[in-house]
PDB file of C-alpha atoms in Angstrom:
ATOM      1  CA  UNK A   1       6.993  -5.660  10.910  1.00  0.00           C
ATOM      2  CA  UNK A   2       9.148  -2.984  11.445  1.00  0.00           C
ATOM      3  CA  UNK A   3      12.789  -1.209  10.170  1.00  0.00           C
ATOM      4  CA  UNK A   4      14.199   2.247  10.351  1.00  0.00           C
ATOM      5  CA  UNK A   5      11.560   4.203   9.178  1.00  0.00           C
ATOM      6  CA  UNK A   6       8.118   2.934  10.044  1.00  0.00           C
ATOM      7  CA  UNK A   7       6.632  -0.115  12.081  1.00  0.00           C
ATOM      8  CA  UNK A   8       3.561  -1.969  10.687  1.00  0.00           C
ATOM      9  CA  UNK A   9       1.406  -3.582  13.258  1.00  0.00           C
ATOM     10  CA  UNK A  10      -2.238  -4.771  13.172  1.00  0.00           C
ATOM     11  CA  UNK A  11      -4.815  -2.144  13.763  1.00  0.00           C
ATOM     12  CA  UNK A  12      -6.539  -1.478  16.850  1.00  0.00           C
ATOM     13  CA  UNK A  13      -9.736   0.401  16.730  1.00  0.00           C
ATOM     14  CA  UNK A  14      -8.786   1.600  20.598  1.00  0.00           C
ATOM     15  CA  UNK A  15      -4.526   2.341  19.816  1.00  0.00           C
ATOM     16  CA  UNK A  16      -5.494   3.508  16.763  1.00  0.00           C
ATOM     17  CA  UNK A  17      -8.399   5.495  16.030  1.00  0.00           C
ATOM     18  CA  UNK A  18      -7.635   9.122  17.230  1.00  0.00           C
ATOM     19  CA  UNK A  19      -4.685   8.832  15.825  1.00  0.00           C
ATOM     20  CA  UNK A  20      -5.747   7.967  12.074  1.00  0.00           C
ATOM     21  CA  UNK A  21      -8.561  10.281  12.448  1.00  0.00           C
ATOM     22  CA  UNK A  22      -6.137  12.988  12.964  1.00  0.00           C
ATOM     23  CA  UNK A  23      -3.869  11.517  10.214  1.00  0.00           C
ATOM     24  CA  UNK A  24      -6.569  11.727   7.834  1.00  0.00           C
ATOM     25  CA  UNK A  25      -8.559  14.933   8.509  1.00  0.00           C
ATOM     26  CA  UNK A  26      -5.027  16.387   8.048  1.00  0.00           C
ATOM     27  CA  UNK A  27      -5.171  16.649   4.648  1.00  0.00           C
ATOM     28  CA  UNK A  28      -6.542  19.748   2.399  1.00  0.00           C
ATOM     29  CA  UNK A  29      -9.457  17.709   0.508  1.00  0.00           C
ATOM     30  CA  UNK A  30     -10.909  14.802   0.424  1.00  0.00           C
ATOM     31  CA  UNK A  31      -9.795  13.694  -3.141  1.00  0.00           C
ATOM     32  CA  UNK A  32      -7.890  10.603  -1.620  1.00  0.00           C
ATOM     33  CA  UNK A  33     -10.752   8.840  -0.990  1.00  0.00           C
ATOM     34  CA  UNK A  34     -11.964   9.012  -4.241  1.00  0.00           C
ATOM     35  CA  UNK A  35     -10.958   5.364  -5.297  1.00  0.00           C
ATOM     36  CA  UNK A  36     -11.732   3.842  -2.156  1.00  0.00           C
ATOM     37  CA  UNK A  37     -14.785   1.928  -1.413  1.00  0.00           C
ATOM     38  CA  UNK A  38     -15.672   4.118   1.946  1.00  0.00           C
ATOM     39  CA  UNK A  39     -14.839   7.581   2.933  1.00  0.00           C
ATOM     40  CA  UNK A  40     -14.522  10.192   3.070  1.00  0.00           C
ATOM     41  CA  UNK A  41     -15.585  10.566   7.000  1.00  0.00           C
ATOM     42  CA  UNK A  42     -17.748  13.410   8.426  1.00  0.00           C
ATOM     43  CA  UNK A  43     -16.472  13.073  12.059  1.00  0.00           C
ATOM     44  CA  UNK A  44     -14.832  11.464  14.686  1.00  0.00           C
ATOM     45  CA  UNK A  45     -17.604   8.672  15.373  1.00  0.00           C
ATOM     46  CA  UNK A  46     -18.089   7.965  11.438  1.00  0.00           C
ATOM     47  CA  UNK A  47     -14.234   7.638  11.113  1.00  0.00           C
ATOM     48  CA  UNK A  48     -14.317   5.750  14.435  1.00  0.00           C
ATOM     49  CA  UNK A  49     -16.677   2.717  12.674  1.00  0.00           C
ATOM     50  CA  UNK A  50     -14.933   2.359  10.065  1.00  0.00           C
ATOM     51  CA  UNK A  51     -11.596   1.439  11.618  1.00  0.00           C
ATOM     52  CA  UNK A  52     -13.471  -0.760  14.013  1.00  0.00           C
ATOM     53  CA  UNK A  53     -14.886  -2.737  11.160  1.00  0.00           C
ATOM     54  CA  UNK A  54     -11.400  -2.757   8.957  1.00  0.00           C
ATOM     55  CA  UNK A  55      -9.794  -3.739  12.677  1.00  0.00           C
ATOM     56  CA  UNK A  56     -12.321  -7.082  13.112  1.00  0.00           C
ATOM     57  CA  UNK A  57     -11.835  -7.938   9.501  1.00  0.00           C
ATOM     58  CA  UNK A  58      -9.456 -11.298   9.385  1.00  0.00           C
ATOM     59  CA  UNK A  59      -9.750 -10.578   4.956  1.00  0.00           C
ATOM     60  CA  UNK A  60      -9.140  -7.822   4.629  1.00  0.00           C
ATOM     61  CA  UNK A  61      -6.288  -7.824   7.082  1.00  0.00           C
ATOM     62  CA  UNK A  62      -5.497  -4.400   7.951  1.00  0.00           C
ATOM     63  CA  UNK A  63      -2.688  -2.821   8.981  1.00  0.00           C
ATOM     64  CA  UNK A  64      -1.677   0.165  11.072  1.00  0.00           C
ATOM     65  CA  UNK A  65       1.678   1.840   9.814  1.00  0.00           C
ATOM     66  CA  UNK A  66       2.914   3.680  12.530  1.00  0.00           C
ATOM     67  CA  UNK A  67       5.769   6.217  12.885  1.00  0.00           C
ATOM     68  CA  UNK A  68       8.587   4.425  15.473  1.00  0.00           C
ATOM     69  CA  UNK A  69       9.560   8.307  16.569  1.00  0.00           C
ATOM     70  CA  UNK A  70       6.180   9.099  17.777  1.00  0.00           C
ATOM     71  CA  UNK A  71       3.939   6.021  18.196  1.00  0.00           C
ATOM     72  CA  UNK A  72       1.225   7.372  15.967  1.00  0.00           C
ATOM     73  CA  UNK A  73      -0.645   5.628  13.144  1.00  0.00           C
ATOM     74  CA  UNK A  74      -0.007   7.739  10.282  1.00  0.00           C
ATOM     75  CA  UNK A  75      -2.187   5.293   7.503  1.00  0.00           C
ATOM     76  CA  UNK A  76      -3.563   1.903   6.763  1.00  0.00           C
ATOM     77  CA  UNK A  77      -2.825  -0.860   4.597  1.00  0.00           C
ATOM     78  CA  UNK A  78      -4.325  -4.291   4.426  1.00  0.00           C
ATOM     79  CA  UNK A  79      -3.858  -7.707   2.820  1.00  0.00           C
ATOM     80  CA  UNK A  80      -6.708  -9.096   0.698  1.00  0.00           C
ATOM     81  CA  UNK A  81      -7.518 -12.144  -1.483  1.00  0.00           C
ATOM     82  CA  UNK A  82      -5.925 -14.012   1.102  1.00  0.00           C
ATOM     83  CA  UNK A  83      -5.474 -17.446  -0.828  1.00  0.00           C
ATOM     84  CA  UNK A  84      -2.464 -19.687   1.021  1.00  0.00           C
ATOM     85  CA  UNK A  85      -3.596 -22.453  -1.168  1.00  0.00           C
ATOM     86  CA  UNK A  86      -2.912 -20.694  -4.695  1.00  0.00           C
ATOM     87  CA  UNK A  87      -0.151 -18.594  -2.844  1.00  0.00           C
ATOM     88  CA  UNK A  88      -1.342 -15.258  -3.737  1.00  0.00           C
ATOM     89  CA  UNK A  89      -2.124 -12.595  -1.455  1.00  0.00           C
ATOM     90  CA  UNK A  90      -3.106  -8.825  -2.571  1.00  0.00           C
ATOM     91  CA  UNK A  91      -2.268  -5.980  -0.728  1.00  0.00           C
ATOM     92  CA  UNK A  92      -4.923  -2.631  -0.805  1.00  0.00           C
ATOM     93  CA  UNK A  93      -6.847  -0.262   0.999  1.00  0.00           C
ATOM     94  CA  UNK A  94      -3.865   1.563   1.584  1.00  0.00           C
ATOM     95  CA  UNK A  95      -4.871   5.109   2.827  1.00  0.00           C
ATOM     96  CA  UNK A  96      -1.897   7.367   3.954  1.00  0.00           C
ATOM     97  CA  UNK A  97      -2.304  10.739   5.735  1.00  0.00           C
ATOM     98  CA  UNK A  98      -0.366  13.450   4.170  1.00  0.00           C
ATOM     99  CA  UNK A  99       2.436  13.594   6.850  1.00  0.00           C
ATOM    100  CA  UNK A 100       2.582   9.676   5.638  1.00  0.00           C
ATOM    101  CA  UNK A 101       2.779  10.396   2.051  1.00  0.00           C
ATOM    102  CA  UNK A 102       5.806   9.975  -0.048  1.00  0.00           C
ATOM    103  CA  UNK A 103       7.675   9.352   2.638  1.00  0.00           C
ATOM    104  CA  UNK A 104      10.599   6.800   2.894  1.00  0.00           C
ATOM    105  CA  UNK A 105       8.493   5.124   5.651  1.00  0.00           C
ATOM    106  CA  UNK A 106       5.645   5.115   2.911  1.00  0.00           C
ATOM    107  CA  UNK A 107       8.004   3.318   1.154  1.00  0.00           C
ATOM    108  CA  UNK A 108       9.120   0.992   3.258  1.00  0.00           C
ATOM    109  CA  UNK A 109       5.859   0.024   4.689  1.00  0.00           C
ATOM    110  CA  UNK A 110       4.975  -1.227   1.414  1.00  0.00           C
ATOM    111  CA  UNK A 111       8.417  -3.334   1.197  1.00  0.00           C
ATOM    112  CA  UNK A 112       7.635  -4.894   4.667  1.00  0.00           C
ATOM    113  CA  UNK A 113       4.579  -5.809   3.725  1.00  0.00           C
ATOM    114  CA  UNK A 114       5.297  -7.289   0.225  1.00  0.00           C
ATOM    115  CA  UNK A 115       8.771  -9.162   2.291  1.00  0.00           C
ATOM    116  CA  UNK A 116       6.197 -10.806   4.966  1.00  0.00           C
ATOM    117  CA  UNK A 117       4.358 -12.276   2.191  1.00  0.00           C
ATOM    118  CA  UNK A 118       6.851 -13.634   0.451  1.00  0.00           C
ATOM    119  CA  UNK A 119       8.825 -15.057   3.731  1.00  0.00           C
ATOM    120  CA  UNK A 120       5.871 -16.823   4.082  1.00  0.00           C
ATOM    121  CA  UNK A 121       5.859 -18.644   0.986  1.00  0.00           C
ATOM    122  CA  UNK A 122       3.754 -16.687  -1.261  1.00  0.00           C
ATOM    123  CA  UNK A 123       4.542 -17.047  -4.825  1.00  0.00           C
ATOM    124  CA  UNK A 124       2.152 -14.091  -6.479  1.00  0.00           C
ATOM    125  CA  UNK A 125       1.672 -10.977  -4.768  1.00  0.00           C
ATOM    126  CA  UNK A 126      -0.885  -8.491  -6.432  1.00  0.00           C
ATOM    127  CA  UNK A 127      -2.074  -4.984  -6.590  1.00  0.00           C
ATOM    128  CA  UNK A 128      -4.992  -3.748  -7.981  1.00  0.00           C
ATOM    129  CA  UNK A 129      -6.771  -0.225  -8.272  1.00  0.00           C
ATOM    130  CA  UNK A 130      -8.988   1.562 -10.574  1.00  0.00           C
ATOM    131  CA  UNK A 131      -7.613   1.726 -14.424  1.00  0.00           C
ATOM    132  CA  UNK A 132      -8.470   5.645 -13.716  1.00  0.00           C
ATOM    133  CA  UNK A 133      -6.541   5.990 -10.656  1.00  0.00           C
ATOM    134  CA  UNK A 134      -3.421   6.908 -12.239  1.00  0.00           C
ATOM    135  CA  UNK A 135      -1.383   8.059  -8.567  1.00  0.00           C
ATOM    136  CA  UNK A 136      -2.097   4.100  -7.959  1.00  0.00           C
ATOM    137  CA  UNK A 137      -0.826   2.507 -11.133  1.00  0.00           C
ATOM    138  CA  UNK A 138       2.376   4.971 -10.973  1.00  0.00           C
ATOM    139  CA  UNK A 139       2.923   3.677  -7.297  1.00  0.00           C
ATOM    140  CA  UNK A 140       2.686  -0.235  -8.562  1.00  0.00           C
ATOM    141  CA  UNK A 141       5.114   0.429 -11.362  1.00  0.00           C
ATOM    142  CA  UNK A 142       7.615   2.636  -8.569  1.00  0.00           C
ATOM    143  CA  UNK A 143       7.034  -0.485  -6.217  1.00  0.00           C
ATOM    144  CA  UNK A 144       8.111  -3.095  -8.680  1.00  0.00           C
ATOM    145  CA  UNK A 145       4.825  -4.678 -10.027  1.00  0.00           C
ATOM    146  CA  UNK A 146       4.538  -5.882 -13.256  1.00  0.00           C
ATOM    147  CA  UNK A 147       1.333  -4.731 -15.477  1.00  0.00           C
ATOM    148  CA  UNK A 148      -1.261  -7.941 -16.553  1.00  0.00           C
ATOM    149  CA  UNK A 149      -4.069  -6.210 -18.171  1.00  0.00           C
ATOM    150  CA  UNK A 150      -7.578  -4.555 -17.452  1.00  0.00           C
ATOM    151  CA  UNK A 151     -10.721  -6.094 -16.212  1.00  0.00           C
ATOM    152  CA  UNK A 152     -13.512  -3.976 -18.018  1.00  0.00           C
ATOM    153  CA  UNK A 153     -16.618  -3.776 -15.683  1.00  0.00           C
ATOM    154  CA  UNK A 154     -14.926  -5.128 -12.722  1.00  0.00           C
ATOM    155  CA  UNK A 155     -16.520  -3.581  -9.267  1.00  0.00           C
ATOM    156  CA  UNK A 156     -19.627  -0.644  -9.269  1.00  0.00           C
ATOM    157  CA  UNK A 157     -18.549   0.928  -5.945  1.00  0.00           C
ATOM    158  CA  UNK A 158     -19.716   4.976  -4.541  1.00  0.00           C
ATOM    159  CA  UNK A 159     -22.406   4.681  -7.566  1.00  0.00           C
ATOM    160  CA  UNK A 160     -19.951   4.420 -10.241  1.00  0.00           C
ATOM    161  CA  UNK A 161     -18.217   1.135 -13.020  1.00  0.00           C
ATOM    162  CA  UNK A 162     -14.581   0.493 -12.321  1.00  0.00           C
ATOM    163  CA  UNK A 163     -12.504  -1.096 -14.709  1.00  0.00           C
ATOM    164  CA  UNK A 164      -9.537  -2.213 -12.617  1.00  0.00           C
ATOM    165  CA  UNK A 165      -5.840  -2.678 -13.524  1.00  0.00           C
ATOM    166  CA  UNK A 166      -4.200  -6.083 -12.194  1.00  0.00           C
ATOM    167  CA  UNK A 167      -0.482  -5.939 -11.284  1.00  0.00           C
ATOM    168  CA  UNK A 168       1.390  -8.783  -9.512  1.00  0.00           C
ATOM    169  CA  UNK A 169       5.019  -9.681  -8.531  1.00  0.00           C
ATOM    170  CA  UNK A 170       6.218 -13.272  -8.294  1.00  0.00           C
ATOM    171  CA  UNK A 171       8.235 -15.471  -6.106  1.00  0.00           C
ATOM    172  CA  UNK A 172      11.079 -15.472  -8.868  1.00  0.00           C
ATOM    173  CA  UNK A 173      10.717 -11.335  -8.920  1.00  0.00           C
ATOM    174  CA  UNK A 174      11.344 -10.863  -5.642  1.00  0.00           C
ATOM    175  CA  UNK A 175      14.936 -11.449  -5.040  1.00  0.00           C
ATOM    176  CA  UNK A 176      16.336  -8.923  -7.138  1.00  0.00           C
ATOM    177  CA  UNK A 177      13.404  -6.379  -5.946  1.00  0.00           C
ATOM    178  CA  UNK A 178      14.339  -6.701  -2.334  1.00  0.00           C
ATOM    179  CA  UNK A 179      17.819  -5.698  -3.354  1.00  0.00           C
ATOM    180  CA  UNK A 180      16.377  -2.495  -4.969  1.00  0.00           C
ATOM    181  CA  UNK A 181      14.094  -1.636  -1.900  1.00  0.00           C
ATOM    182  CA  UNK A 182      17.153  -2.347   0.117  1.00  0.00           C
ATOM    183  CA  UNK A 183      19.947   0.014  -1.907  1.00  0.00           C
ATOM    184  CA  UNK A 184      16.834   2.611  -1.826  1.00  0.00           C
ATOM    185  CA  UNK A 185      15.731   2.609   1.668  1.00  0.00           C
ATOM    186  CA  UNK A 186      19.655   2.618   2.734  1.00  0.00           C
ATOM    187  CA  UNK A 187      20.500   6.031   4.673  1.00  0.00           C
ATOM    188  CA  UNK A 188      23.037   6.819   2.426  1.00  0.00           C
ATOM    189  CA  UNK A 189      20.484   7.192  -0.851  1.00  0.00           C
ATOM    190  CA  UNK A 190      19.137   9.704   1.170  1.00  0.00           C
ATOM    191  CA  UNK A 191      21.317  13.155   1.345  1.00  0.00           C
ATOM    192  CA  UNK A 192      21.280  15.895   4.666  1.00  0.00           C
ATOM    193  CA  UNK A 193      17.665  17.315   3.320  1.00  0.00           C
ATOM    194  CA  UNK A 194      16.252  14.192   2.713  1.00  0.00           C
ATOM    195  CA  UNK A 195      16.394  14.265  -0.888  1.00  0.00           C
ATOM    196  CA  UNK A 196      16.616  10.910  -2.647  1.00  0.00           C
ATOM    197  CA  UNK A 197      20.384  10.583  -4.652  1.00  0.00           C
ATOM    198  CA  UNK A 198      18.407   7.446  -6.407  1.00  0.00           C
ATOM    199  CA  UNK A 199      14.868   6.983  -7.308  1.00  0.00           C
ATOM    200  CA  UNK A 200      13.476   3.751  -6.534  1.00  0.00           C
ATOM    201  CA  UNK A 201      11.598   3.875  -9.969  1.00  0.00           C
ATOM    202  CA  UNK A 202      15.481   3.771 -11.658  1.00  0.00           C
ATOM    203  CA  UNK A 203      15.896   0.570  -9.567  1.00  0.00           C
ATOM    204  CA  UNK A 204      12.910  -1.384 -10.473  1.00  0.00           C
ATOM    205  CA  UNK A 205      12.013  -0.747 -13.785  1.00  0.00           C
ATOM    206  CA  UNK A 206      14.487  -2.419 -15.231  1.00  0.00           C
ATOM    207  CA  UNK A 207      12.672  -4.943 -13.265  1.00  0.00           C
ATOM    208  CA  UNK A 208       9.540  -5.270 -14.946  1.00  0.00           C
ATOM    209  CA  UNK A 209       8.431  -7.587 -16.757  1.00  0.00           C
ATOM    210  CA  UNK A 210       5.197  -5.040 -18.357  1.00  0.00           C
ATOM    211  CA  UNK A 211       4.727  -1.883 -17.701  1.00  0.00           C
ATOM    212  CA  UNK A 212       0.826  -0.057 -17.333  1.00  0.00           C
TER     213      UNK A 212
END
């Protein structure tokens, strides 16, 4: 899958793993791993194993998102709940590096993904995080998913309850979303500092059909 600013391709624990363990170890803490079911990493060989397992894992189906410039992996992402039968298909474990993060290839990584699925004939495509994770649920409302409650008790993961926050788009959504992600992601939205002249949160609100 891939566009102007970023290519996603399946991750390879060999094409992949210096470069996410450089992505990661990057940033200034380790608070982005705080809602994630494993991490932070203490080296290169802990790191390693864990994109060796995410790599051989057909659900979760992870994702390297790569910058087309350089070549290098710059995050993960990963479809989930992988049901072709319901047509719904989740997309999480996202994990960016900070030279990743609020990028417009951040951005459109998460439109390529959420297009693929919906090429294929998905009709529900859902996010979920922690209800505490607020950086998450402000991303799914930017991104153009609708709010659908709280499930109290949900997952105990790193020791501790999580009550987790469903939000979905649908097949009948997505039309008039891809038009947002596509005025957004256009060059010209974007002026000679690379300053947005729109934010994609203007475009898809109106969208929604519940915020949370």
């Amino acid at each position: 899958m891939a566009e102007r600013w970023c290519r996603v391709e399946p991750l390879d624990a060999d094409r992949h793993g210096a470069d996410l363990f450089a992505a990661f170890t990057a940033a200034p803490d380790t608070r982005s791993w705080t809602y994630l079911p494993r991490g932070p990493f203490r080296d290169r060989a802990d790191c390693d194993a864990w994109v060796a397992d995410c790599a051989a894992s057909a659900d979760p189906m992870f994702h390297a998102v790569v910058d087309p410039a350089g070549g290098r992996a710059l995050g993960v992402a990963s479809y989930l709940r992988i049901s072709p039968g319901a047509g719904s298909i989740e997309v999480g474990h996202i994990h960016y590096g900070p030279a990743l993060m609020r990028t417009p290839a951040a951005t459109e990584a998460m439109y390529l993904m959420m297009r693929r699925a919906f090429d294929l004939g998905y009709r529900r495509y859902e996010w979920k995080c922690d209800s505490l994770n607020a950086p998450s649920r402000a991303a799914a409302r930017r991104l153009g998913f609708s709010f659908e409650g709280v499930f109290r008790q949900a997952l105990v993961y790193k020791g501790r309850n999580r009550d987790t926050a469903w939000y979905s788009v649908i097949d009948s959504e997505w039309p008039a979303l891809r038009t947002a992600f596509s005025r957004w992601l256009d060059p010209a939205n974007f002026d000679a500092a690379g300053g947005q002249r729109e934010s994609l949160s203007a475009l898809t609100a109106p969208l929604l059909a519940r915020r949370g």
